[in-house]
């Protein structure tokens, strides 16, 4: 089961959240028919959005991460609700590059590093809060760490990973975010840095030992306390009603031109590929309803 587990240490000065997201990432990559490299790029972004969305205090808030580094992958987008349920897409899901010299998927090469990572938080106000930072590597975890420090002034460490099996299924996926609260002792910071530097490979831990082992390795020699665990997954909120509302916002003349063509129109959801078909009669009914409400 996909889940987020949270813990604190160092008398509350350290907060850590771990996500196990194999099924979530598998679902997203199946929907978009991703190559191995695209699976890693989309999967890491989904995990990041889920972790950050789950940190939101607003019950009906949403968080969007958008990454575009000028690479062949194009834009990578993930949207999370405040529980950590996510949906997302990658502009070019077929992108695939040769492995890096260390044998790992070349996510940085696919995403590129000439661009921005943007985080948008919608908490029900008139305008969402938007923060951006320049990409560091395109590997996503390093970019998110830079964003948290530069845009939100929170010293953090982030690791994200997706292990793609030989049959292209997702064997393991997940990651963690560790954050230091104001006033954290320098000794705590040094200990955390040393532990993260010495830890085993992220996807190996998730595949062989499970997410709890991440706490044991990152918090080694630190007394930590688990404070919560919640299920997460891939969830799209699209519906025919929402698509109707979007069509109703189109200029009346454009809708009338669609009706005049006397053909069905189909609208696909970019997050889950669900397709909604509208006949000329459906469009005419939408126009009549729009006129009644004006």
PDB file of C-alpha atoms in Angstrom:
ATOM      1  CA  UNK A   1       0.000   0.000   0.000  1.00  0.00           C
ATOM      2  CA  UNK A   2       1.278   3.468  -0.890  1.00  0.00           C
ATOM      3  CA  UNK A   3       1.674   5.658   2.171  1.00  0.00           C
ATOM      4  CA  UNK A   4       3.362   8.657   3.745  1.00  0.00           C
ATOM      5  CA  UNK A   5       4.955   8.187   7.164  1.00  0.00           C
ATOM      6  CA  UNK A   6       6.016  11.159   9.289  1.00  0.00           C
ATOM      7  CA  UNK A   7       8.459  11.392  12.199  1.00  0.00           C
ATOM      8  CA  UNK A   8      10.203  13.969  14.374  1.00  0.00           C
ATOM      9  CA  UNK A   9      13.588  13.928  16.103  1.00  0.00           C
ATOM     10  CA  UNK A  10      15.990  16.229  17.936  1.00  0.00           C
ATOM     11  CA  UNK A  11      13.301  17.495  20.319  1.00  0.00           C
ATOM     12  CA  UNK A  12      11.151  18.557  17.385  1.00  0.00           C
ATOM     13  CA  UNK A  13      13.856  20.415  15.482  1.00  0.00           C
ATOM     14  CA  UNK A  14      13.909  17.720  12.776  1.00  0.00           C
ATOM     15  CA  UNK A  15      10.832  16.740  10.761  1.00  0.00           C
ATOM     16  CA  UNK A  16      10.956  13.897   8.253  1.00  0.00           C
ATOM     17  CA  UNK A  17       8.343  12.544   5.850  1.00  0.00           C
ATOM     18  CA  UNK A  18       8.826   9.358   3.832  1.00  0.00           C
ATOM     19  CA  UNK A  19       6.696   8.225   0.901  1.00  0.00           C
ATOM     20  CA  UNK A  20       6.316   4.725  -0.501  1.00  0.00           C
ATOM     21  CA  UNK A  21       4.693   5.181  -3.909  1.00  0.00           C
ATOM     22  CA  UNK A  22       5.160   2.128  -6.134  1.00  0.00           C
ATOM     23  CA  UNK A  23       1.471   1.766  -7.086  1.00  0.00           C
ATOM     24  CA  UNK A  24       0.958   5.510  -7.523  1.00  0.00           C
ATOM     25  CA  UNK A  25       3.858   5.821  -9.923  1.00  0.00           C
ATOM     26  CA  UNK A  26       2.911   2.602 -11.743  1.00  0.00           C
ATOM     27  CA  UNK A  27      -0.587   3.998 -12.366  1.00  0.00           C
ATOM     28  CA  UNK A  28       0.691   7.327 -13.671  1.00  0.00           C
ATOM     29  CA  UNK A  29       3.235   5.706 -15.974  1.00  0.00           C
ATOM     30  CA  UNK A  30       0.676   3.236 -17.353  1.00  0.00           C
ATOM     31  CA  UNK A  31      -1.794   6.024 -18.148  1.00  0.00           C
ATOM     32  CA  UNK A  32       0.817   7.987 -20.080  1.00  0.00           C
ATOM     33  CA  UNK A  33       2.703   4.988 -21.585  1.00  0.00           C
ATOM     34  CA  UNK A  34       6.014   6.273 -20.234  1.00  0.00           C
ATOM     35  CA  UNK A  35       9.478   5.153 -21.281  1.00  0.00           C
ATOM     36  CA  UNK A  36      11.847   4.192 -18.414  1.00  0.00           C
ATOM     37  CA  UNK A  37      13.409   7.679 -18.330  1.00  0.00           C
ATOM     38  CA  UNK A  38      10.027   9.388 -18.468  1.00  0.00           C
ATOM     39  CA  UNK A  39       8.760   7.037 -15.731  1.00  0.00           C
ATOM     40  CA  UNK A  40      11.580   8.174 -13.453  1.00  0.00           C
ATOM     41  CA  UNK A  41      10.983  11.865 -14.199  1.00  0.00           C
ATOM     42  CA  UNK A  42       7.209  11.700 -13.749  1.00  0.00           C
ATOM     43  CA  UNK A  43       7.475   9.345 -10.763  1.00  0.00           C
ATOM     44  CA  UNK A  44       9.890  11.565  -8.858  1.00  0.00           C
ATOM     45  CA  UNK A  45       7.673  14.597  -9.466  1.00  0.00           C
ATOM     46  CA  UNK A  46       4.556  12.738  -8.301  1.00  0.00           C
ATOM     47  CA  UNK A  47       6.360  11.709  -5.100  1.00  0.00           C
ATOM     48  CA  UNK A  48       7.550  15.269  -4.469  1.00  0.00           C
ATOM     49  CA  UNK A  49       4.075  16.732  -4.969  1.00  0.00           C
ATOM     50  CA  UNK A  50       2.501  14.103  -2.722  1.00  0.00           C
ATOM     51  CA  UNK A  51       4.980  14.777   0.101  1.00  0.00           C
ATOM     52  CA  UNK A  52       4.532  18.544  -0.125  1.00  0.00           C
ATOM     53  CA  UNK A  53       0.759  18.380  -0.564  1.00  0.00           C
ATOM     54  CA  UNK A  54       0.499  16.210   2.539  1.00  0.00           C
ATOM     55  CA  UNK A  55       2.333  18.932   4.489  1.00  0.00           C
ATOM     56  CA  UNK A  56      -0.387  21.493   3.724  1.00  0.00           C
ATOM     57  CA  UNK A  57      -2.608  22.483   6.641  1.00  0.00           C
ATOM     58  CA  UNK A  58      -5.557  23.642   4.511  1.00  0.00           C
ATOM     59  CA  UNK A  59      -8.099  20.822   4.192  1.00  0.00           C
ATOM     60  CA  UNK A  60      -9.171  21.670   0.636  1.00  0.00           C
ATOM     61  CA  UNK A  61      -5.839  23.031  -0.578  1.00  0.00           C
ATOM     62  CA  UNK A  62      -4.015  21.853  -3.677  1.00  0.00           C
ATOM     63  CA  UNK A  63      -0.344  22.014  -4.611  1.00  0.00           C
ATOM     64  CA  UNK A  64       1.094  21.949  -8.128  1.00  0.00           C
ATOM     65  CA  UNK A  65       4.704  21.335  -9.098  1.00  0.00           C
ATOM     66  CA  UNK A  66       5.671  22.299 -12.648  1.00  0.00           C
ATOM     67  CA  UNK A  67       9.159  21.596 -14.003  1.00  0.00           C
ATOM     68  CA  UNK A  68      10.490  22.655 -17.380  1.00  0.00           C
ATOM     69  CA  UNK A  69      14.222  22.579 -17.942  1.00  0.00           C
ATOM     70  CA  UNK A  70      14.282  22.871 -21.713  1.00  0.00           C
ATOM     71  CA  UNK A  71      15.064  19.170 -22.186  1.00  0.00           C
ATOM     72  CA  UNK A  72      13.359  16.678 -24.534  1.00  0.00           C
ATOM     73  CA  UNK A  73      10.928  15.584 -21.796  1.00  0.00           C
ATOM     74  CA  UNK A  74       9.168  18.945 -21.975  1.00  0.00           C
ATOM     75  CA  UNK A  75       7.089  20.015 -18.979  1.00  0.00           C
ATOM     76  CA  UNK A  76       6.536  17.648 -16.061  1.00  0.00           C
ATOM     77  CA  UNK A  77       3.532  18.479 -13.890  1.00  0.00           C
ATOM     78  CA  UNK A  78       2.103  16.945 -10.716  1.00  0.00           C
ATOM     79  CA  UNK A  79      -0.882  18.119  -8.665  1.00  0.00           C
ATOM     80  CA  UNK A  80      -1.581  16.976  -5.099  1.00  0.00           C
ATOM     81  CA  UNK A  81      -4.481  17.489  -2.733  1.00  0.00           C
ATOM     82  CA  UNK A  82      -3.834  18.151   0.955  1.00  0.00           C
ATOM     83  CA  UNK A  83      -3.900  14.424   1.762  1.00  0.00           C
ATOM     84  CA  UNK A  84      -1.178  13.579  -0.731  1.00  0.00           C
ATOM     85  CA  UNK A  85      -3.293  12.042  -3.499  1.00  0.00           C
ATOM     86  CA  UNK A  86      -1.771  13.071  -6.831  1.00  0.00           C
ATOM     87  CA  UNK A  87      -2.181  13.189 -10.566  1.00  0.00           C
ATOM     88  CA  UNK A  88       0.274  14.314 -13.208  1.00  0.00           C
ATOM     89  CA  UNK A  89       1.650  14.153 -16.723  1.00  0.00           C
ATOM     90  CA  UNK A  90       4.857  14.492 -18.709  1.00  0.00           C
ATOM     91  CA  UNK A  91       4.723  16.347 -22.011  1.00  0.00           C
ATOM     92  CA  UNK A  92       6.827  13.802 -23.914  1.00  0.00           C
ATOM     93  CA  UNK A  93       6.281  10.387 -22.271  1.00  0.00           C
ATOM     94  CA  UNK A  94       8.247   8.615 -25.031  1.00  0.00           C
ATOM     95  CA  UNK A  95      11.509  10.427 -24.208  1.00  0.00           C
ATOM     96  CA  UNK A  96      14.321   7.984 -23.494  1.00  0.00           C
ATOM     97  CA  UNK A  97      18.046   8.558 -23.250  1.00  0.00           C
ATOM     98  CA  UNK A  98      21.058   6.264 -22.855  1.00  0.00           C
ATOM     99  CA  UNK A  99      21.945   5.443 -19.266  1.00  0.00           C
ATOM    100  CA  UNK A 100      24.388   7.718 -17.464  1.00  0.00           C
ATOM    101  CA  UNK A 101      27.977   6.567 -16.947  1.00  0.00           C
ATOM    102  CA  UNK A 102      27.013   5.302 -13.462  1.00  0.00           C
ATOM    103  CA  UNK A 103      24.282   3.090 -14.945  1.00  0.00           C
ATOM    104  CA  UNK A 104      21.366   5.239 -13.747  1.00  0.00           C
ATOM    105  CA  UNK A 105      18.505   6.658 -15.808  1.00  0.00           C
ATOM    106  CA  UNK A 106      19.396  10.054 -17.244  1.00  0.00           C
ATOM    107  CA  UNK A 107      16.522  12.077 -15.780  1.00  0.00           C
ATOM    108  CA  UNK A 108      18.591  15.271 -15.681  1.00  0.00           C
ATOM    109  CA  UNK A 109      19.341  14.975 -19.389  1.00  0.00           C
ATOM    110  CA  UNK A 110      15.675  14.387 -20.234  1.00  0.00           C
ATOM    111  CA  UNK A 111      14.356  17.228 -18.069  1.00  0.00           C
ATOM    112  CA  UNK A 112      17.247  19.646 -18.693  1.00  0.00           C
ATOM    113  CA  UNK A 113      18.493  22.300 -16.293  1.00  0.00           C
ATOM    114  CA  UNK A 114      17.845  25.502 -18.250  1.00  0.00           C
ATOM    115  CA  UNK A 115      14.528  26.472 -16.724  1.00  0.00           C
ATOM    116  CA  UNK A 116      12.440  26.690 -13.589  1.00  0.00           C
ATOM    117  CA  UNK A 117      10.790  24.632 -10.883  1.00  0.00           C
ATOM    118  CA  UNK A 118       7.534  26.308  -9.875  1.00  0.00           C
ATOM    119  CA  UNK A 119       5.331  25.427  -6.919  1.00  0.00           C
ATOM    120  CA  UNK A 120       1.790  26.785  -6.752  1.00  0.00           C
ATOM    121  CA  UNK A 121      -0.365  26.493  -3.621  1.00  0.00           C
ATOM    122  CA  UNK A 122      -4.100  27.084  -3.929  1.00  0.00           C
ATOM    123  CA  UNK A 123      -5.612  27.479  -0.466  1.00  0.00           C
ATOM    124  CA  UNK A 124      -8.911  29.022  -1.518  1.00  0.00           C
ATOM    125  CA  UNK A 125      -7.810  32.639  -1.682  1.00  0.00           C
ATOM    126  CA  UNK A 126      -8.342  34.832  -4.739  1.00  0.00           C
ATOM    127  CA  UNK A 127      -4.836  34.135  -6.031  1.00  0.00           C
ATOM    128  CA  UNK A 128      -2.648  31.058  -5.376  1.00  0.00           C
ATOM    129  CA  UNK A 129       0.753  31.421  -3.738  1.00  0.00           C
ATOM    130  CA  UNK A 130       3.437  30.820  -6.388  1.00  0.00           C
ATOM    131  CA  UNK A 131       7.156  30.343  -5.808  1.00  0.00           C
ATOM    132  CA  UNK A 132       9.872  29.528  -8.341  1.00  0.00           C
ATOM    133  CA  UNK A 133      13.548  28.750  -8.442  1.00  0.00           C
ATOM    134  CA  UNK A 134      15.996  28.008 -11.227  1.00  0.00           C
ATOM    135  CA  UNK A 135      16.730  24.350 -11.824  1.00  0.00           C
ATOM    136  CA  UNK A 136      19.998  23.033 -10.440  1.00  0.00           C
ATOM    137  CA  UNK A 137      20.334  19.696 -12.222  1.00  0.00           C
ATOM    138  CA  UNK A 138      16.982  18.552 -13.598  1.00  0.00           C
ATOM    139  CA  UNK A 139      17.264  15.483 -11.359  1.00  0.00           C
ATOM    140  CA  UNK A 140      14.271  16.882  -9.387  1.00  0.00           C
ATOM    141  CA  UNK A 141      15.326  16.042  -5.796  1.00  0.00           C
ATOM    142  CA  UNK A 142      18.239  18.500  -5.865  1.00  0.00           C
ATOM    143  CA  UNK A 143      15.989  21.060  -7.522  1.00  0.00           C
ATOM    144  CA  UNK A 144      13.321  20.670  -4.858  1.00  0.00           C
ATOM    145  CA  UNK A 145      15.929  21.022  -2.100  1.00  0.00           C
ATOM    146  CA  UNK A 146      17.075  24.308  -3.680  1.00  0.00           C
ATOM    147  CA  UNK A 147      13.471  25.494  -3.987  1.00  0.00           C
ATOM    148  CA  UNK A 148      12.681  24.805  -0.317  1.00  0.00           C
ATOM    149  CA  UNK A 149      15.749  26.730   0.811  1.00  0.00           C
ATOM    150  CA  UNK A 150      15.545  29.662  -1.605  1.00  0.00           C
ATOM    151  CA  UNK A 151      11.819  30.196  -1.949  1.00  0.00           C
ATOM    152  CA  UNK A 152      10.507  28.989   1.411  1.00  0.00           C
ATOM    153  CA  UNK A 153      13.617  29.526   3.583  1.00  0.00           C
ATOM    154  CA  UNK A 154      13.437  25.998   4.993  1.00  0.00           C
ATOM    155  CA  UNK A 155      16.771  24.112   5.155  1.00  0.00           C
ATOM    156  CA  UNK A 156      15.896  20.687   3.770  1.00  0.00           C
ATOM    157  CA  UNK A 157      17.269  17.492   2.312  1.00  0.00           C
ATOM    158  CA  UNK A 158      15.271  15.650  -0.314  1.00  0.00           C
ATOM    159  CA  UNK A 159      15.757  12.288  -2.013  1.00  0.00           C
ATOM    160  CA  UNK A 160      13.479  10.825  -4.687  1.00  0.00           C
ATOM    161  CA  UNK A 161      13.827   7.617  -6.651  1.00  0.00           C
ATOM    162  CA  UNK A 162      12.074   5.333  -9.129  1.00  0.00           C
ATOM    163  CA  UNK A 163      13.344   1.834  -9.921  1.00  0.00           C
ATOM    164  CA  UNK A 164      12.098   0.559 -13.299  1.00  0.00           C
ATOM    165  CA  UNK A 165      12.176  -3.225 -13.756  1.00  0.00           C
ATOM    166  CA  UNK A 166      13.269  -5.024 -16.923  1.00  0.00           C
ATOM    167  CA  UNK A 167       9.604  -5.469 -17.972  1.00  0.00           C
ATOM    168  CA  UNK A 168       9.171  -1.662 -17.633  1.00  0.00           C
ATOM    169  CA  UNK A 169       6.978  -2.027 -14.528  1.00  0.00           C
ATOM    170  CA  UNK A 170       7.769   0.051 -11.454  1.00  0.00           C
ATOM    171  CA  UNK A 171       9.692  -2.065  -8.968  1.00  0.00           C
ATOM    172  CA  UNK A 172      10.062   0.628  -6.302  1.00  0.00           C
ATOM    173  CA  UNK A 173       9.315   4.340  -5.963  1.00  0.00           C
ATOM    174  CA  UNK A 174       9.383   6.886  -3.191  1.00  0.00           C
ATOM    175  CA  UNK A 175      11.585   9.264  -1.281  1.00  0.00           C
ATOM    176  CA  UNK A 176      11.802  11.589   1.678  1.00  0.00           C
ATOM    177  CA  UNK A 177      12.007  15.196   2.764  1.00  0.00           C
ATOM    178  CA  UNK A 178      13.857  16.126   5.959  1.00  0.00           C
ATOM    179  CA  UNK A 179      13.402  19.664   7.277  1.00  0.00           C
ATOM    180  CA  UNK A 180      15.202  21.589  10.004  1.00  0.00           C
ATOM    181  CA  UNK A 181      13.186  23.913  12.187  1.00  0.00           C
ATOM    182  CA  UNK A 182      14.566  27.317  13.294  1.00  0.00           C
ATOM    183  CA  UNK A 183      17.034  26.967  16.157  1.00  0.00           C
ATOM    184  CA  UNK A 184      18.301  23.498  15.200  1.00  0.00           C
ATOM    185  CA  UNK A 185      21.657  22.728  16.804  1.00  0.00           C
ATOM    186  CA  UNK A 186      24.695  22.631  14.493  1.00  0.00           C
ATOM    187  CA  UNK A 187      25.498  19.183  15.848  1.00  0.00           C
ATOM    188  CA  UNK A 188      22.119  17.893  14.685  1.00  0.00           C
ATOM    189  CA  UNK A 189      22.677  19.332  11.234  1.00  0.00           C
ATOM    190  CA  UNK A 190      26.122  17.719  10.919  1.00  0.00           C
ATOM    191  CA  UNK A 191      24.777  14.351  12.108  1.00  0.00           C
ATOM    192  CA  UNK A 192      21.962  14.411   9.567  1.00  0.00           C
ATOM    193  CA  UNK A 193      24.311  15.358   6.741  1.00  0.00           C
ATOM    194  CA  UNK A 194      26.685  12.524   7.648  1.00  0.00           C
ATOM    195  CA  UNK A 195      23.855   9.980   7.855  1.00  0.00           C
ATOM    196  CA  UNK A 196      22.400  10.979   4.490  1.00  0.00           C
ATOM    197  CA  UNK A 197      25.840  10.846   2.876  1.00  0.00           C
ATOM    198  CA  UNK A 198      26.438   7.322   4.244  1.00  0.00           C
ATOM    199  CA  UNK A 199      22.976   5.838   3.594  1.00  0.00           C
ATOM    200  CA  UNK A 200      22.390   3.038   1.085  1.00  0.00           C
ATOM    201  CA  UNK A 201      20.883   3.754  -2.330  1.00  0.00           C
ATOM    202  CA  UNK A 202      17.318   5.017  -1.925  1.00  0.00           C
ATOM    203  CA  UNK A 203      15.570   2.680  -4.360  1.00  0.00           C
ATOM    204  CA  UNK A 204      17.477  -0.329  -2.961  1.00  0.00           C
ATOM    205  CA  UNK A 205      16.197   0.489   0.534  1.00  0.00           C
ATOM    206  CA  UNK A 206      12.620   0.884  -0.715  1.00  0.00           C
ATOM    207  CA  UNK A 207      12.804  -2.322  -2.772  1.00  0.00           C
ATOM    208  CA  UNK A 208      14.497  -4.563  -0.216  1.00  0.00           C
ATOM    209  CA  UNK A 209      13.771  -3.123   3.231  1.00  0.00           C
ATOM    210  CA  UNK A 210      10.769  -0.803   3.048  1.00  0.00           C
ATOM    211  CA  UNK A 211      10.243   2.859   3.962  1.00  0.00           C
ATOM    212  CA  UNK A 212      10.825   2.378   7.703  1.00  0.00           C
ATOM    213  CA  UNK A 213      14.484   1.645   6.969  1.00  0.00           C
ATOM    214  CA  UNK A 214      14.857   5.184   5.638  1.00  0.00           C
ATOM    215  CA  UNK A 215      14.121   6.549   9.104  1.00  0.00           C
ATOM    216  CA  UNK A 216      16.639   4.182  10.647  1.00  0.00           C
ATOM    217  CA  UNK A 217      19.404   5.245   8.266  1.00  0.00           C
ATOM    218  CA  UNK A 218      18.708   8.986   8.022  1.00  0.00           C
ATOM    219  CA  UNK A 219      18.045   9.290  11.775  1.00  0.00           C
ATOM    220  CA  UNK A 220      20.859   6.965  12.838  1.00  0.00           C
ATOM    221  CA  UNK A 221      21.971   7.707  16.433  1.00  0.00           C
ATOM    222  CA  UNK A 222      19.087  10.177  16.782  1.00  0.00           C
ATOM    223  CA  UNK A 223      16.018   9.354  18.835  1.00  0.00           C
ATOM    224  CA  UNK A 224      13.028   9.711  16.531  1.00  0.00           C
ATOM    225  CA  UNK A 225       9.294   9.272  16.995  1.00  0.00           C
ATOM    226  CA  UNK A 226       6.785   8.236  14.348  1.00  0.00           C
ATOM    227  CA  UNK A 227       3.905  10.709  14.471  1.00  0.00           C
ATOM    228  CA  UNK A 228       1.614   9.707  11.628  1.00  0.00           C
ATOM    229  CA  UNK A 229       0.904   7.487   8.648  1.00  0.00           C
ATOM    230  CA  UNK A 230      -1.585   8.082   5.845  1.00  0.00           C
ATOM    231  CA  UNK A 231      -2.503   6.295   2.599  1.00  0.00           C
ATOM    232  CA  UNK A 232      -1.802   8.063  -0.700  1.00  0.00           C
ATOM    233  CA  UNK A 233      -2.299   7.188  -4.341  1.00  0.00           C
ATOM    234  CA  UNK A 234      -2.931   8.353  -7.894  1.00  0.00           C
ATOM    235  CA  UNK A 235      -6.309  10.073  -8.062  1.00  0.00           C
ATOM    236  CA  UNK A 236      -7.845  12.254 -10.767  1.00  0.00           C
ATOM    237  CA  UNK A 237     -10.817  14.492 -10.023  1.00  0.00           C
ATOM    238  CA  UNK A 238     -12.025  14.973 -13.587  1.00  0.00           C
ATOM    239  CA  UNK A 239     -15.703  14.397 -14.417  1.00  0.00           C
ATOM    240  CA  UNK A 240     -18.157  15.090 -17.200  1.00  0.00           C
ATOM    241  CA  UNK A 241     -19.657  17.890 -15.091  1.00  0.00           C
ATOM    242  CA  UNK A 242     -16.270  19.622 -14.765  1.00  0.00           C
ATOM    243  CA  UNK A 243     -15.677  19.364 -18.508  1.00  0.00           C
ATOM    244  CA  UNK A 244     -19.131  20.833 -19.143  1.00  0.00           C
ATOM    245  CA  UNK A 245     -18.256  23.770 -16.879  1.00  0.00           C
ATOM    246  CA  UNK A 246     -15.031  24.320 -18.841  1.00  0.00           C
ATOM    247  CA  UNK A 247     -16.839  24.237 -22.206  1.00  0.00           C
ATOM    248  CA  UNK A 248     -19.454  26.651 -20.875  1.00  0.00           C
ATOM    249  CA  UNK A 249     -16.663  29.179 -20.278  1.00  0.00           C
ATOM    250  CA  UNK A 250     -15.779  29.194 -23.988  1.00  0.00           C
ATOM    251  CA  UNK A 251     -17.005  32.130 -26.033  1.00  0.00           C
ATOM    252  CA  UNK A 252     -20.594  31.593 -27.252  1.00  0.00           C
ATOM    253  CA  UNK A 253     -19.634  32.094 -30.908  1.00  0.00           C
ATOM    254  CA  UNK A 254     -17.042  29.292 -30.728  1.00  0.00           C
ATOM    255  CA  UNK A 255     -19.603  26.880 -29.292  1.00  0.00           C
ATOM    256  CA  UNK A 256     -22.090  27.829 -32.019  1.00  0.00           C
ATOM    257  CA  UNK A 257     -19.403  27.119 -34.647  1.00  0.00           C
ATOM    258  CA  UNK A 258     -18.853  23.666 -33.117  1.00  0.00           C
ATOM    259  CA  UNK A 259     -22.609  22.986 -33.321  1.00  0.00           C
ATOM    260  CA  UNK A 260     -22.710  24.171 -36.943  1.00  0.00           C
ATOM    261  CA  UNK A 261     -20.061  21.597 -37.887  1.00  0.00           C
ATOM    262  CA  UNK A 262     -22.591  18.927 -36.791  1.00  0.00           C
ATOM    263  CA  UNK A 263     -19.895  16.631 -35.374  1.00  0.00           C
ATOM    264  CA  UNK A 264     -19.264  15.156 -31.952  1.00  0.00           C
ATOM    265  CA  UNK A 265     -16.371  16.667 -30.038  1.00  0.00           C
ATOM    266  CA  UNK A 266     -14.184  14.724 -27.612  1.00  0.00           C
ATOM    267  CA  UNK A 267     -12.254  16.146 -24.671  1.00  0.00           C
ATOM    268  CA  UNK A 268      -9.457  14.108 -23.042  1.00  0.00           C
ATOM    269  CA  UNK A 269      -8.192  14.622 -19.495  1.00  0.00           C
ATOM    270  CA  UNK A 270      -4.449  15.288 -19.540  1.00  0.00           C
ATOM    271  CA  UNK A 271      -4.044  13.582 -16.152  1.00  0.00           C
ATOM    272  CA  UNK A 272      -5.904  10.281 -16.620  1.00  0.00           C
ATOM    273  CA  UNK A 273      -6.712  10.119 -20.363  1.00  0.00           C
ATOM    274  CA  UNK A 274     -10.457   9.776 -19.668  1.00  0.00           C
ATOM    275  CA  UNK A 275     -12.397  10.901 -22.742  1.00  0.00           C
ATOM    276  CA  UNK A 276     -15.682  12.816 -22.676  1.00  0.00           C
ATOM    277  CA  UNK A 277     -17.772  13.049 -25.858  1.00  0.00           C
ATOM    278  CA  UNK A 278     -20.315  15.792 -26.556  1.00  0.00           C
ATOM    279  CA  UNK A 279     -22.856  15.706 -29.394  1.00  0.00           C
ATOM    280  CA  UNK A 280     -24.152  18.860 -31.105  1.00  0.00           C
ATOM    281  CA  UNK A 281     -27.323  18.391 -29.020  1.00  0.00           C
ATOM    282  CA  UNK A 282     -25.232  18.352 -25.817  1.00  0.00           C
ATOM    283  CA  UNK A 283     -23.532  21.573 -26.866  1.00  0.00           C
ATOM    284  CA  UNK A 284     -26.880  23.199 -27.695  1.00  0.00           C
ATOM    285  CA  UNK A 285     -28.171  22.272 -24.233  1.00  0.00           C
ATOM    286  CA  UNK A 286     -25.040  23.775 -22.696  1.00  0.00           C
ATOM    287  CA  UNK A 287     -25.636  27.022 -24.578  1.00  0.00           C
ATOM    288  CA  UNK A 288     -29.274  27.158 -23.456  1.00  0.00           C
ATOM    289  CA  UNK A 289     -28.250  26.543 -19.844  1.00  0.00           C
ATOM    290  CA  UNK A 290     -25.570  29.231 -20.141  1.00  0.00           C
ATOM    291  CA  UNK A 291     -28.147  31.738 -21.446  1.00  0.00           C
ATOM    292  CA  UNK A 292     -30.494  30.972 -18.515  1.00  0.00           C
ATOM    293  CA  UNK A 293     -27.721  31.634 -16.007  1.00  0.00           C
ATOM    294  CA  UNK A 294     -26.483  34.873 -17.533  1.00  0.00           C
TER     295      UNK A 294
END
